Short mmCIF file of C-alpha atoms in Angstrom, two decimals:
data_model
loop_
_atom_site.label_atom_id
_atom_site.label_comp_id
_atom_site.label_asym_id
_atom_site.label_seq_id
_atom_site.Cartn_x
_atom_site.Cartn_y
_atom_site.Cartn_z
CA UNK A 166 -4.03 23.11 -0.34
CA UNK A 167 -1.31 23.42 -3.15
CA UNK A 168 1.96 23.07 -1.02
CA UNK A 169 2.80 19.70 0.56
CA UNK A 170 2.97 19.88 4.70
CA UNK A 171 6.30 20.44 5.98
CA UNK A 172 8.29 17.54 6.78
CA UNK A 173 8.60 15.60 10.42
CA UNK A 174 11.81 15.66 12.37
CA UNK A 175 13.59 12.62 10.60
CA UNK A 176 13.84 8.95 11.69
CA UNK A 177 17.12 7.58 12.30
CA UNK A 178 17.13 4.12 10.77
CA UNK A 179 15.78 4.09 7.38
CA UNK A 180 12.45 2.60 6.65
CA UNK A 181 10.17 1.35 3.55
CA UNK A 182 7.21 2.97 2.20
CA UNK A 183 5.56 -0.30 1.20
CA UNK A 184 2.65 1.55 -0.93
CA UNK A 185 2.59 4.88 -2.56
CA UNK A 186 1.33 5.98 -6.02
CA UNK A 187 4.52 7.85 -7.58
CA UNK A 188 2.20 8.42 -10.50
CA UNK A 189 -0.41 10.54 -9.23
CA UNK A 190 1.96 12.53 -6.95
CA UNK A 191 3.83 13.45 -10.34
CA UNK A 192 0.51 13.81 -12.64
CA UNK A 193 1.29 11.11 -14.43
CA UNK A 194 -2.60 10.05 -13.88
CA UNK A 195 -4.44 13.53 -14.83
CA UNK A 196 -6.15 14.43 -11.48
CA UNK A 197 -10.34 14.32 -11.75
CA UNK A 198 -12.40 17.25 -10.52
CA UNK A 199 -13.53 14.66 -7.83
CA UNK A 200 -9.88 14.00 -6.59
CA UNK A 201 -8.73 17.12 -4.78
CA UNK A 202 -5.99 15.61 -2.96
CA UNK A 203 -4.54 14.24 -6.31
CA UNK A 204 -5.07 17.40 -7.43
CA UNK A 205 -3.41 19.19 -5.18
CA UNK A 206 -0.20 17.07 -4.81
CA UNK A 207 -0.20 17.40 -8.73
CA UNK A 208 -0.12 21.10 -7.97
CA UNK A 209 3.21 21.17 -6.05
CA UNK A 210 4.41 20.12 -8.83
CA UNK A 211 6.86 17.02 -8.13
CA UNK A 212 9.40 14.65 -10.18
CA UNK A 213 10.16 11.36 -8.97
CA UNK A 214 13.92 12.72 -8.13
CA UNK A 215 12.37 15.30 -5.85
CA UNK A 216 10.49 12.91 -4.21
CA UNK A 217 13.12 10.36 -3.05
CA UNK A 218 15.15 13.10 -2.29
CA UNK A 219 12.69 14.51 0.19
CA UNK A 220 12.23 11.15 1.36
CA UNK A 221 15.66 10.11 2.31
CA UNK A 222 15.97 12.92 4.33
CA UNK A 223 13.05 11.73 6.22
CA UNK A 224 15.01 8.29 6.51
CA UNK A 225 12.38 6.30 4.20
CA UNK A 226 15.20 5.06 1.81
CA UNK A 227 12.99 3.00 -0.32
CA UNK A 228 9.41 2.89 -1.72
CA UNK A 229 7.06 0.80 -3.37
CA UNK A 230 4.92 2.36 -6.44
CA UNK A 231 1.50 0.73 -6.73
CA UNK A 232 -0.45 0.22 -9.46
CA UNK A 233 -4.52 -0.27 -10.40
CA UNK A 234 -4.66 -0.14 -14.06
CA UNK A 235 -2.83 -1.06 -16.61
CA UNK A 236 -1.15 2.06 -17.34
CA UNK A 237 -0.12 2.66 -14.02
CA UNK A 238 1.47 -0.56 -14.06
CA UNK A 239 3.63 -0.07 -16.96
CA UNK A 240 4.71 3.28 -15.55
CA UNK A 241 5.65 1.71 -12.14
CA UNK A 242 8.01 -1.04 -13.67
CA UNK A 243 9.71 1.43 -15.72
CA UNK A 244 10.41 3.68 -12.81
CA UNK A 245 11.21 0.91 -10.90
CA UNK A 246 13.46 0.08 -13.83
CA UNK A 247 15.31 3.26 -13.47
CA UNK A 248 15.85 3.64 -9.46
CA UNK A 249 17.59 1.34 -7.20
CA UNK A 250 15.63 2.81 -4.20
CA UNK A 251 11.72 2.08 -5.69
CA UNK A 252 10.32 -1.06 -6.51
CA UNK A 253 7.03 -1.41 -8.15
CA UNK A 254 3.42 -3.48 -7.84
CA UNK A 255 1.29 -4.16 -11.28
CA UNK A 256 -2.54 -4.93 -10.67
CA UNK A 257 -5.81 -4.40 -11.75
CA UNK A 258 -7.54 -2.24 -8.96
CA UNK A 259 -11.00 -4.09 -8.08
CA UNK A 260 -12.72 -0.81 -8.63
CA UNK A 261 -11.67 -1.04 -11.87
CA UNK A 262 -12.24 -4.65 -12.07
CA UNK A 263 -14.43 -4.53 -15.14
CA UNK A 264 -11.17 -3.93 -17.33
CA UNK A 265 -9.29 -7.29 -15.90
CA UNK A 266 -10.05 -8.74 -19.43
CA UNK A 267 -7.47 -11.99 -20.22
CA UNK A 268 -5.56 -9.45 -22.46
CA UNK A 269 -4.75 -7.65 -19.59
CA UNK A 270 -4.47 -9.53 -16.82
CA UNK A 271 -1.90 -11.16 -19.35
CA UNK A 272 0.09 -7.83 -19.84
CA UNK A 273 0.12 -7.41 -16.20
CA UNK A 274 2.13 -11.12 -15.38
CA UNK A 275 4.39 -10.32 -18.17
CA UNK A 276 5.32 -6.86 -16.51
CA UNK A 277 5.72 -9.59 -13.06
CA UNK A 278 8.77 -10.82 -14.85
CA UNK A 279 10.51 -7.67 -14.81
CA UNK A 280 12.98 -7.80 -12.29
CA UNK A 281 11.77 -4.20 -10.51
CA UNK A 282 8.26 -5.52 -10.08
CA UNK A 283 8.22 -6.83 -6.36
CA UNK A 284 4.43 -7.51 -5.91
CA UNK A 285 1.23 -8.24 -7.49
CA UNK A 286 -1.49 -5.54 -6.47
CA UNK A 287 -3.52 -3.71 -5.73
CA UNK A 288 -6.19 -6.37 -5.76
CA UNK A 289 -8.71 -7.47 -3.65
CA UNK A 290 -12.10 -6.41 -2.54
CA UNK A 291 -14.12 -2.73 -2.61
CA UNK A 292 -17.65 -3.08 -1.27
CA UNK A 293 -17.57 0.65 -0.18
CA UNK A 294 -17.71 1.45 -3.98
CA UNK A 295 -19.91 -0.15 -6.63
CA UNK A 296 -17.44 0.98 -9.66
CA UNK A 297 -17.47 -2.64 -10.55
CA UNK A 298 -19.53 -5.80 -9.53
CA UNK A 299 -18.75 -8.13 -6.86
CA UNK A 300 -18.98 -11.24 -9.61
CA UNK A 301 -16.26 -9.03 -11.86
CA UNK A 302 -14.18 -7.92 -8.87
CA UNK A 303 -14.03 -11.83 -7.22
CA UNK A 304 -13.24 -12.82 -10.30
CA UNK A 305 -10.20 -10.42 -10.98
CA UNK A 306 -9.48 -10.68 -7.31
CA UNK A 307 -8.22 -14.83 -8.03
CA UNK A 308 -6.59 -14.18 -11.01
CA UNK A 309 -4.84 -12.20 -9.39
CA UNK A 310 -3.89 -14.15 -6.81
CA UNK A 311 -2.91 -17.20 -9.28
CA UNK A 312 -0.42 -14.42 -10.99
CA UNK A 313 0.94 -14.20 -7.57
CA UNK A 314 1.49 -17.28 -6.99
CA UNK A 315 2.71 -18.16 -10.32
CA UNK A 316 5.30 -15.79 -10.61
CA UNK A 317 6.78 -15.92 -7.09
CA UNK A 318 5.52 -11.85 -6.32
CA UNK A 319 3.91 -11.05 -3.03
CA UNK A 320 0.18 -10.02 -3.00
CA UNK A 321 -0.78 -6.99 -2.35
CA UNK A 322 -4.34 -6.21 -1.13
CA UNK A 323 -6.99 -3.61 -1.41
CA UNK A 324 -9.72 -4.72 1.64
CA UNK A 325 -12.40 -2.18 1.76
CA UNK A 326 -15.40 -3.20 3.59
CA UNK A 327 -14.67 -6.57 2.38
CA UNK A 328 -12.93 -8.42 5.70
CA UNK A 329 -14.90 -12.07 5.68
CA UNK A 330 -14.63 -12.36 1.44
CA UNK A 331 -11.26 -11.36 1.35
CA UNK A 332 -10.40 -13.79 3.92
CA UNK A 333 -12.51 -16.54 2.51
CA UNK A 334 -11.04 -15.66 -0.80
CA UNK A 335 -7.38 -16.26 0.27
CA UNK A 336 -8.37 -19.66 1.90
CA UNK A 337 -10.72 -20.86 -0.94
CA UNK A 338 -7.61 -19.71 -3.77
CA UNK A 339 -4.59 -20.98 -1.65
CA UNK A 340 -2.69 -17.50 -0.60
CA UNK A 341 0.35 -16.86 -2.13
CA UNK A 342 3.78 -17.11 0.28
CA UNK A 343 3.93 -13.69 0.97
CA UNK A 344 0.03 -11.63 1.98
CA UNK A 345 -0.16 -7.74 2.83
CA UNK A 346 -3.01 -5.99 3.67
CA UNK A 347 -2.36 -2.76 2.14
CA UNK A 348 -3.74 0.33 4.49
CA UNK A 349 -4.63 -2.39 7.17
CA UNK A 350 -8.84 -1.27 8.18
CA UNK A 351 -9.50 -4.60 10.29
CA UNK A 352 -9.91 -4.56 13.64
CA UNK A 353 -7.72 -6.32 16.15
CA UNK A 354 -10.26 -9.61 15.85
CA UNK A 355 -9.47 -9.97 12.18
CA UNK A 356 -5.31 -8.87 12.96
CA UNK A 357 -5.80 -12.22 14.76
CA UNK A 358 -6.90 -13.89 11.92
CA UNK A 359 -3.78 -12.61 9.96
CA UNK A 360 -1.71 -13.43 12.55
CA UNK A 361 -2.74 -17.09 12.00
CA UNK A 362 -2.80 -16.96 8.31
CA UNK A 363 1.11 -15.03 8.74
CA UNK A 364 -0.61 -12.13 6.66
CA UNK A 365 1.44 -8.76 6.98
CA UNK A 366 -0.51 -5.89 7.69
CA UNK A 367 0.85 -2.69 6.36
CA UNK A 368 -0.96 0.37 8.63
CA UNK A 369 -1.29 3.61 7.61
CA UNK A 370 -2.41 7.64 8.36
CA UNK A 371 -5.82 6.41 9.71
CA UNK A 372 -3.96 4.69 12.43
CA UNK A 373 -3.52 8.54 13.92
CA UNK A 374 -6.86 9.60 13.75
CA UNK A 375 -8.60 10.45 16.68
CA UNK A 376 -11.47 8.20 15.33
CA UNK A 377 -9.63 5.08 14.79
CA UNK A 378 -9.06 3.52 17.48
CA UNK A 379 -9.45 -0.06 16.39
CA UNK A 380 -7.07 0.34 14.46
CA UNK A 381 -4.42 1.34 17.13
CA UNK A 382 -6.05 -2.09 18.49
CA UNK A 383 -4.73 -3.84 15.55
CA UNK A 384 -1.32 -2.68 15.69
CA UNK A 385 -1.45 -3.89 18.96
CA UNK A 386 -2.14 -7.46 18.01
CA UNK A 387 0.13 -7.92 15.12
CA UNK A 388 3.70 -8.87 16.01
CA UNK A 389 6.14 -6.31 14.67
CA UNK A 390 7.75 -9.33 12.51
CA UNK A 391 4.45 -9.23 10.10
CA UNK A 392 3.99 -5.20 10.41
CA UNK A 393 4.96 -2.76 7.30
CA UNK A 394 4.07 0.96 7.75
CA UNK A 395 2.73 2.90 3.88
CA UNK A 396 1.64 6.25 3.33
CA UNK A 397 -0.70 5.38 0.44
CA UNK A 398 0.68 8.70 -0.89
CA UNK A 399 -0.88 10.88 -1.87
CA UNK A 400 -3.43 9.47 -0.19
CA UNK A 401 -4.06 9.36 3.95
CA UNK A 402 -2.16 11.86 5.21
CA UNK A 403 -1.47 11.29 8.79
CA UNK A 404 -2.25 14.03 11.50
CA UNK A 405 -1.98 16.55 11.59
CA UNK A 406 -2.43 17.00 8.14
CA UNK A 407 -5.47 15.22 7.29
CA UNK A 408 -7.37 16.98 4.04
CA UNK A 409 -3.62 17.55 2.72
CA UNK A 410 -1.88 15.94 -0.08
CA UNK A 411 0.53 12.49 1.90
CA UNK A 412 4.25 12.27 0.92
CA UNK A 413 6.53 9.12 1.19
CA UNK A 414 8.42 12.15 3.72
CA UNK A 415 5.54 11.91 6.56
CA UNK A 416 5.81 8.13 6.91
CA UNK A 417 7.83 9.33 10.27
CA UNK A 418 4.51 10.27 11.70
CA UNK A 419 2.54 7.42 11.45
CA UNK A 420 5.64 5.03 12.20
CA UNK A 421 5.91 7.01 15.30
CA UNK A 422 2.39 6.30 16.41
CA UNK A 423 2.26 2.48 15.27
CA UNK A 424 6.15 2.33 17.77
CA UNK A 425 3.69 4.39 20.68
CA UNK A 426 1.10 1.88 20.33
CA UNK A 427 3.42 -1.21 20.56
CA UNK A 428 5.23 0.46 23.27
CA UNK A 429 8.36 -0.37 21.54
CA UNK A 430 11.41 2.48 20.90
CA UNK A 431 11.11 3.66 17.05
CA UNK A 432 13.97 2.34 15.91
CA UNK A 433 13.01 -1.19 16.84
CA UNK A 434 10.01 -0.72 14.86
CA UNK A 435 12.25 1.16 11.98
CA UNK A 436 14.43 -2.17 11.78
CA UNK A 437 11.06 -4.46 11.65
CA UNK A 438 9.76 -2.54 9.20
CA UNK A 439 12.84 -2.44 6.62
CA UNK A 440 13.56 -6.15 7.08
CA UNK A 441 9.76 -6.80 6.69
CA UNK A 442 9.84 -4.70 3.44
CA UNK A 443 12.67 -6.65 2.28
CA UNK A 444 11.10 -10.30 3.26
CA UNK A 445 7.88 -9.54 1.44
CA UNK A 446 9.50 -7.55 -1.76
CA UNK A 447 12.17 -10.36 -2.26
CA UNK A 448 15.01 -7.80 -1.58
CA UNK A 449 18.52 -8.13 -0.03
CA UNK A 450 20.90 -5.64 1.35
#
């Protein structure tokens, strides 16, 4: 489980990876003894360089690094500081909720201001986990969202287990211009709802598993102008390569799914997907 899969046959218009934790993958984070798949992507031993090097060739040309503390954070903007091609998020992860003191959640709209930080998150909702209280991780949750708003950033979400607050949430706070759901897990009744609300919704490996087909249900609600396609790296690998450590470089697989779905040729969806990723991160050509 050390090596990273081998990589897809390439896509021929370039794509964004709108969520992927550059840290982790590089061991910036030390790796727990509960986190094999951190673990092992820490194993194979990767630099950022490497990275978006094996990712161009895949045609995913540019990459958003996430983060959920405030370390993480700092990291991201100064990476994103230092590469053209990868734009960072700065959030308080509502697992770790608990730490979204006013100290911090001060530190993390100061790092908003710098000019390679695209989006606020991930925030949101975890009801899956109980790492932090629902009172601690609502409360985080609309800070975050005022951050958002304040400094002009998208917002990018963290819904696990959580659909009906989240939404309520969003319309109780006032959502910011520019709403992803980050490694969409709604099914096609709530894609409806975002749809409405002009949410994006940002799928990712699940959408390939065999078990998932609401997902696939979804994607095919949601127009391709509010769709953006993440690898969560290196989290949710796609198939075939589930229990394996995800890459920025097998976005290709899960794009090409989401395109079957749709019933719409790949680089249609490619195309959607970049000028998505540029709408939401505030980025020009």
């Amino acid at each position: 489980m050390s090596k990273l899969p081998v990589a897809p046959e390439p896509l021929s218009t370039p794509v964004f990876d709108s969520h992927c934790h550059l840290d982790i993958m590089v061991g910036n984070r030390q790796a727990s003894s509960g986190d094999p798949v951190a673990q092992a992507a820490q194993a194979a031993s990767a630099s950022v360089e490497s990275i978006l090097a094996d990712s161009r060739a895949a045609g995913v040309t540019r990459l958003v690094t996430i983060g959920y503390d405030l370390p993480s954070s700092v990291w991201g903007a100064r990476v994103a500081a230092g590469h053209d091609d990868v734009y960072a998020g700065v959030a308080i992860h509502p697992n770790e909720a608990h730490a979204a003191t006013p100290e911090v959640l001060a530190e993390i709209e100061a790092l908003a201001g710098e000019p390679g930080v695209r989006a606020i998150g991930e925030t949101g909702l975890d009801y899956y986990r109980d790492w932090a209280s629902k009172d601690d991780q609502h409360a985080s949750f609309r800070a975050h969202i005022e951050i958002a708003k304040r400094t002009g950033k998208a917002l990018v979400i963290h819904d696990r287990d959580a659909h009906d607050d989240v939404l309520k949430v969003l319309a109780a706070e006032g959502a910011p211009d520019r709403v992803v759901f980050h490694s969409y897990s709604g099914d096609a009744e709530m894609a409806k709802k975002c749809v409405e609300a002009g949410y994006f919704m940002s799928f990712s490996g699940p959408v390939t598993y065999k078990n998932a087909a609401y997902l696939r249900e979804a994607a095919r609600v949601a127009p391709k102008e509010l769709i953006l396609v993440e690898t969560d790296a290196p989290y949710l690998p796609p198939v075939p390569h589930r229990g394996r450590p995800n890459a920025p470089f097998l976005m290709p697989l899960t794009l090409r799914c989401v395109a079957e779905v749709k019933d719409v040729p790949v680089d249609e969806l490619c195309e959607a997907v970049n000028a998505n990723g540029e709408t939401v991160f505030g980025i020009s050509q």
